[in-house]
Coordinates of C-alpha atoms in Angstrom, one line a residue:
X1052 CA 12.4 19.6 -5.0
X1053 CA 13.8 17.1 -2.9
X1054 CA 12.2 14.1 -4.5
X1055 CA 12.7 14.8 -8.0
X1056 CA 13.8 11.4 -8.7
X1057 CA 11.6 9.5 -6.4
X1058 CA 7.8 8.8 -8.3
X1059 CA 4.7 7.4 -5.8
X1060 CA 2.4 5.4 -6.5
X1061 CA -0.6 5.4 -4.1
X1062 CA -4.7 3.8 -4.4
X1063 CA -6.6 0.8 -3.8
X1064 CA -5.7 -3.1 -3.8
X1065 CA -5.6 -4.9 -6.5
X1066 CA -4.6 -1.7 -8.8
X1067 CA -1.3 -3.1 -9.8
X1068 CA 0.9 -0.9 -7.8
X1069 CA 3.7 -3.0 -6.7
X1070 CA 3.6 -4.9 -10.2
X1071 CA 4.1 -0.9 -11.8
X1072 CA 6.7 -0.1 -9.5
X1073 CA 8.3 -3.2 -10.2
X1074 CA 8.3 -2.9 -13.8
X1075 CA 9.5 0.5 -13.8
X1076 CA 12.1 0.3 -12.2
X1077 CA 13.5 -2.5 -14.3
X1078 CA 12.8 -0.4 -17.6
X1079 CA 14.0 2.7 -16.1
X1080 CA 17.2 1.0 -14.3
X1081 CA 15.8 2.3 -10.9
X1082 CA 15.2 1.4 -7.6
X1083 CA 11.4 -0.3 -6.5
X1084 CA 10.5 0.0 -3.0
X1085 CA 7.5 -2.1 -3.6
X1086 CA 4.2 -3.0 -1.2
X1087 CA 5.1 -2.9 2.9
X1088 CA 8.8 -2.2 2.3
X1089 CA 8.9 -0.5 5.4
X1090 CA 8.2 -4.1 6.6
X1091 CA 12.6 -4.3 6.2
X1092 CA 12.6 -1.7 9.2
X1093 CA 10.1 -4.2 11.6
X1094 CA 12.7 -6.4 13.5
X1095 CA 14.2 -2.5 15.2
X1096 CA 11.2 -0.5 15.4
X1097 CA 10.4 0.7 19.2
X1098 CA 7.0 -0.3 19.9
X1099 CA 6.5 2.8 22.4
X1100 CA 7.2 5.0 19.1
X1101 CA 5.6 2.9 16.4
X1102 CA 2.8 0.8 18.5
X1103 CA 0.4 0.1 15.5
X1104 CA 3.0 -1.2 13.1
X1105 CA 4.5 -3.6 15.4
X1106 CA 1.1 -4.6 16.6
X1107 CA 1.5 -7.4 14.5
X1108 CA 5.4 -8.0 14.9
X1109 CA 4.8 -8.3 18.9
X1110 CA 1.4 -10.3 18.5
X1111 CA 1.0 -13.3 20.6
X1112 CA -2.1 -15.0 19.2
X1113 CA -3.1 -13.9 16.0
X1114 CA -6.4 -15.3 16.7
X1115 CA -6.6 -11.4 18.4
X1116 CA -5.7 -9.8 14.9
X1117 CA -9.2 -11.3 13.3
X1118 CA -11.5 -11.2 16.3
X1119 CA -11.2 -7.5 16.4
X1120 CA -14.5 -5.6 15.4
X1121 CA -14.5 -3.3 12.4
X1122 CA -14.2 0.0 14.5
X1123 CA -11.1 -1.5 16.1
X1124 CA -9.4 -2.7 13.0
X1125 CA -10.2 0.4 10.9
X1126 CA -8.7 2.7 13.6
X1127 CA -5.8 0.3 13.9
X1128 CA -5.1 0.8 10.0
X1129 CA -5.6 4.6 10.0
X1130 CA -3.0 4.7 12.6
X1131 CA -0.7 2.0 10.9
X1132 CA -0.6 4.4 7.9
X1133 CA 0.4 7.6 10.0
X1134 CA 3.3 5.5 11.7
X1135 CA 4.0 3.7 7.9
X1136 CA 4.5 7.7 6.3
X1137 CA 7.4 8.3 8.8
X1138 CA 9.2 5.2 8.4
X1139 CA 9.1 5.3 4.4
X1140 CA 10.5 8.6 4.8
X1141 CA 12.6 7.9 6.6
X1142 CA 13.9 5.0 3.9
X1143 CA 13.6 7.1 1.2
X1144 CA 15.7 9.3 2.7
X1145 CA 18.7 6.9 3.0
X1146 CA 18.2 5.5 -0.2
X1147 CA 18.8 9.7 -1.8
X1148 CA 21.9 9.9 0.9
X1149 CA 24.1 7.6 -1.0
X1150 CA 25.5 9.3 -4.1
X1151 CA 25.2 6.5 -6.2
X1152 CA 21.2 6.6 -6.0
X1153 CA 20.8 10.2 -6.4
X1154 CA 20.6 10.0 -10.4
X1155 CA 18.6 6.8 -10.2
X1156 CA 14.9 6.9 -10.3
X1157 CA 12.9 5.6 -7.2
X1158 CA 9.5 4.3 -7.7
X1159 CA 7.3 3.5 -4.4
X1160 CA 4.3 1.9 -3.6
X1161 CA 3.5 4.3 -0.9
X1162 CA 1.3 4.6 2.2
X1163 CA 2.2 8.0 2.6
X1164 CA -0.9 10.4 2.8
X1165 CA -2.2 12.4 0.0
X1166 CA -1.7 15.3 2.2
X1167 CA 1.9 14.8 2.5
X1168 CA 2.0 14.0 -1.0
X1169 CA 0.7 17.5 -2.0
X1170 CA 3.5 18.9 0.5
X1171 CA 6.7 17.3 -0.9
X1172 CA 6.0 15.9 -4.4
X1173 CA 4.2 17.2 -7.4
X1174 CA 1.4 16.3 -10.0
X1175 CA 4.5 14.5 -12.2
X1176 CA 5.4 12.4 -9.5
X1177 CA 2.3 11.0 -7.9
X1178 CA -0.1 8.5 -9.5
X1179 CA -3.0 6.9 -7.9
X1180 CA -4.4 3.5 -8.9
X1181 CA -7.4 2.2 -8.8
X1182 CA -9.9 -0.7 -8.8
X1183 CA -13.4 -1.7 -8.0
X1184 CA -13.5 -1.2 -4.4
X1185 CA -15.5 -4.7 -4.4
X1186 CA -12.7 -6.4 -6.1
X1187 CA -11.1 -5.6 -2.7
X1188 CA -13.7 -7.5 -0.8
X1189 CA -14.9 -10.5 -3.0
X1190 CA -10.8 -11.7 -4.3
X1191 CA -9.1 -11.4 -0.6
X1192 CA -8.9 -14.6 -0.3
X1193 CA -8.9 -15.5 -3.8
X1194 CA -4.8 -14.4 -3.7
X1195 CA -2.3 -17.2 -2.7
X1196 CA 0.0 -15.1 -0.9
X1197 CA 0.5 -17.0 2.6
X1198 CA -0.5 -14.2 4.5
X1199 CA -3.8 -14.1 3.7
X1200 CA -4.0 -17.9 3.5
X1201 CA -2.8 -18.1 6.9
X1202 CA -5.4 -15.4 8.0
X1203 CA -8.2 -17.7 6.1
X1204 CA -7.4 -20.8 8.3
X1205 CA -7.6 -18.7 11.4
X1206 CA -10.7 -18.0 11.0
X1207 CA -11.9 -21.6 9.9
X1208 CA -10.4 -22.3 13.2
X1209 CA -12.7 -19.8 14.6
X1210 CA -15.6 -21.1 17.0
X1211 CA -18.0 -20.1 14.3
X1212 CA -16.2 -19.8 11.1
X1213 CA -19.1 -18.1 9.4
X1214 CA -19.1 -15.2 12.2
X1215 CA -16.0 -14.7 12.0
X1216 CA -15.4 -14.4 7.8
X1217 CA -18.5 -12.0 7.8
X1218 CA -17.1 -9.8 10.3
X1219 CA -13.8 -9.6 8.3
X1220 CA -15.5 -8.7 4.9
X1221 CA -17.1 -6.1 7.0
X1222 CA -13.8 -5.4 7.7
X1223 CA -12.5 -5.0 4.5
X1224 CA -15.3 -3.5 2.9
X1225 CA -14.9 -0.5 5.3
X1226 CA -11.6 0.1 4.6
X1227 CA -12.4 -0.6 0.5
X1228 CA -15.2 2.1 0.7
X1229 CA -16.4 4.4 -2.4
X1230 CA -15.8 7.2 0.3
X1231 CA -12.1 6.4 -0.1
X1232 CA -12.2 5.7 -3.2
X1233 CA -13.2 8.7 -4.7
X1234 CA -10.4 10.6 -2.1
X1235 CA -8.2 9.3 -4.2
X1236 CA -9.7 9.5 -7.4
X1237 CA -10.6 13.4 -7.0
X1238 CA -7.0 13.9 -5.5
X1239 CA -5.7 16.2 -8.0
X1240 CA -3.5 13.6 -8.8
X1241 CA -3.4 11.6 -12.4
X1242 CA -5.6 8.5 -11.8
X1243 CA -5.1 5.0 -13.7
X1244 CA -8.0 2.7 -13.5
X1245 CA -7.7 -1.3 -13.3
X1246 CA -8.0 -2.7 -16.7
X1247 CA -8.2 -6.4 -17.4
X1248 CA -7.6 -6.2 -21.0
X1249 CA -4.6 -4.0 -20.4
X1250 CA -1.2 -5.9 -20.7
X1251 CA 1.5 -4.9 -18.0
X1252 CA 3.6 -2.9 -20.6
X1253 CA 0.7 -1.0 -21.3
X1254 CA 0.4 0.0 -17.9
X1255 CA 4.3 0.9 -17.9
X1256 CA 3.6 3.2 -20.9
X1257 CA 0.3 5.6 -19.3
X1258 CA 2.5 5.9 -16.3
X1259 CA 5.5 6.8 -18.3
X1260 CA 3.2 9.4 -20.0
X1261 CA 2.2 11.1 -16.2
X1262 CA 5.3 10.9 -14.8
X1263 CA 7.1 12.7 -18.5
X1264 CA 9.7 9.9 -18.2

């Protein structure tokens, strides 16, 4: 298998997938290609070949971004993902050219498709995560991560402020749905829930125990 070395993780916000991939790497001596690392590929993407990821990159007002209706946004995502499978692959693909990497273990918090993931990878290298899908909705803009800050103030900026943070929670609470959800937790694939009371180690240990590492 091509990616016998390379372990995905793949669910819902909020699961603790970059925080896993991060933490295995670092007790496994690996390599972490944590949340939106195809984000290192944005500055040189052709926006005739990847329009939906550079959506953002080439945005002029951002005001745009949050005024879009929930259709709009969800399409935009769905397509975002497609565009976000070829360039991760295409990364990954790098990374496992250079000799030095090809005995290290590579741990991703992936967008690629759980089709996809079926085609190249295996029950011992895939887990999904998961959280209340509400969790998703009610903490956006609990997190302090400037991104979603700034998105916050743009839409207290808004004419109507209200309007405009109900038809992002709409938003989000489409692309949070139990629909999706359950996808992933009926994948196939070995499923950890979100755990308060579990400690970060912990965490480390069940997904040492799927992945047989």
């Amino acid at each position: 298998m091509r990616y016998a070395n390379v372990y995905f993780v793949i669910g819902t916000a909020y699961a603790g997938k970059s925080t896993l991939v991060k933490n295995l790497a670092k007790v496994h001596d690996g390599i972490a290609l944590e949340e939106n690392y195809h984000d290192r590929r944005l500055p040189e993407l052709d926006s005739k070949e990847f329009p939906n990821i550079t959506y953002t990159r080439d945005l002029q007002d951002w005001h745009e971004f949050i005024r879009r209706t929930p259709d709009e946004y969800c399409t935009w995502i769905d397509n975002v993902k497609k565009e976000c499978e070829i360039v991760e692959l295409q990364i990954i693909d790098e990374i496992l050219e250079d000799p030095e990497n090809r005995t290290k273990k590579i741990f991703v918090d992936t967008n690629i498709s759980l089709e996809t993931l079926h085609k190249i990878s295996d029950n011992r290298h895939v887990l999904v995560m998961l959280s209340d899908p509400d969790i998703s909705v009610s903490r956006f803009f609990d997190r302090p991560d400037p991104e979603k800050q700034f998105l916050y103030q743009l839409m207290l900026e808004e004419p109507d402020p209200k309007e405009a943070l109900d038809n992002y929670r709409e938003i989000l609470t489409r692309i949070n749905s139990k629909e999706s959800y359950n996808t992933l937790k009926t994948s196939g694939f070995e499923v950890i829930l979100r755990d308060e009371n579990r400690s970060q180690k912990e965490t480390v240990r069940l997904a040492e125990e799927v992945f047989g590492i």
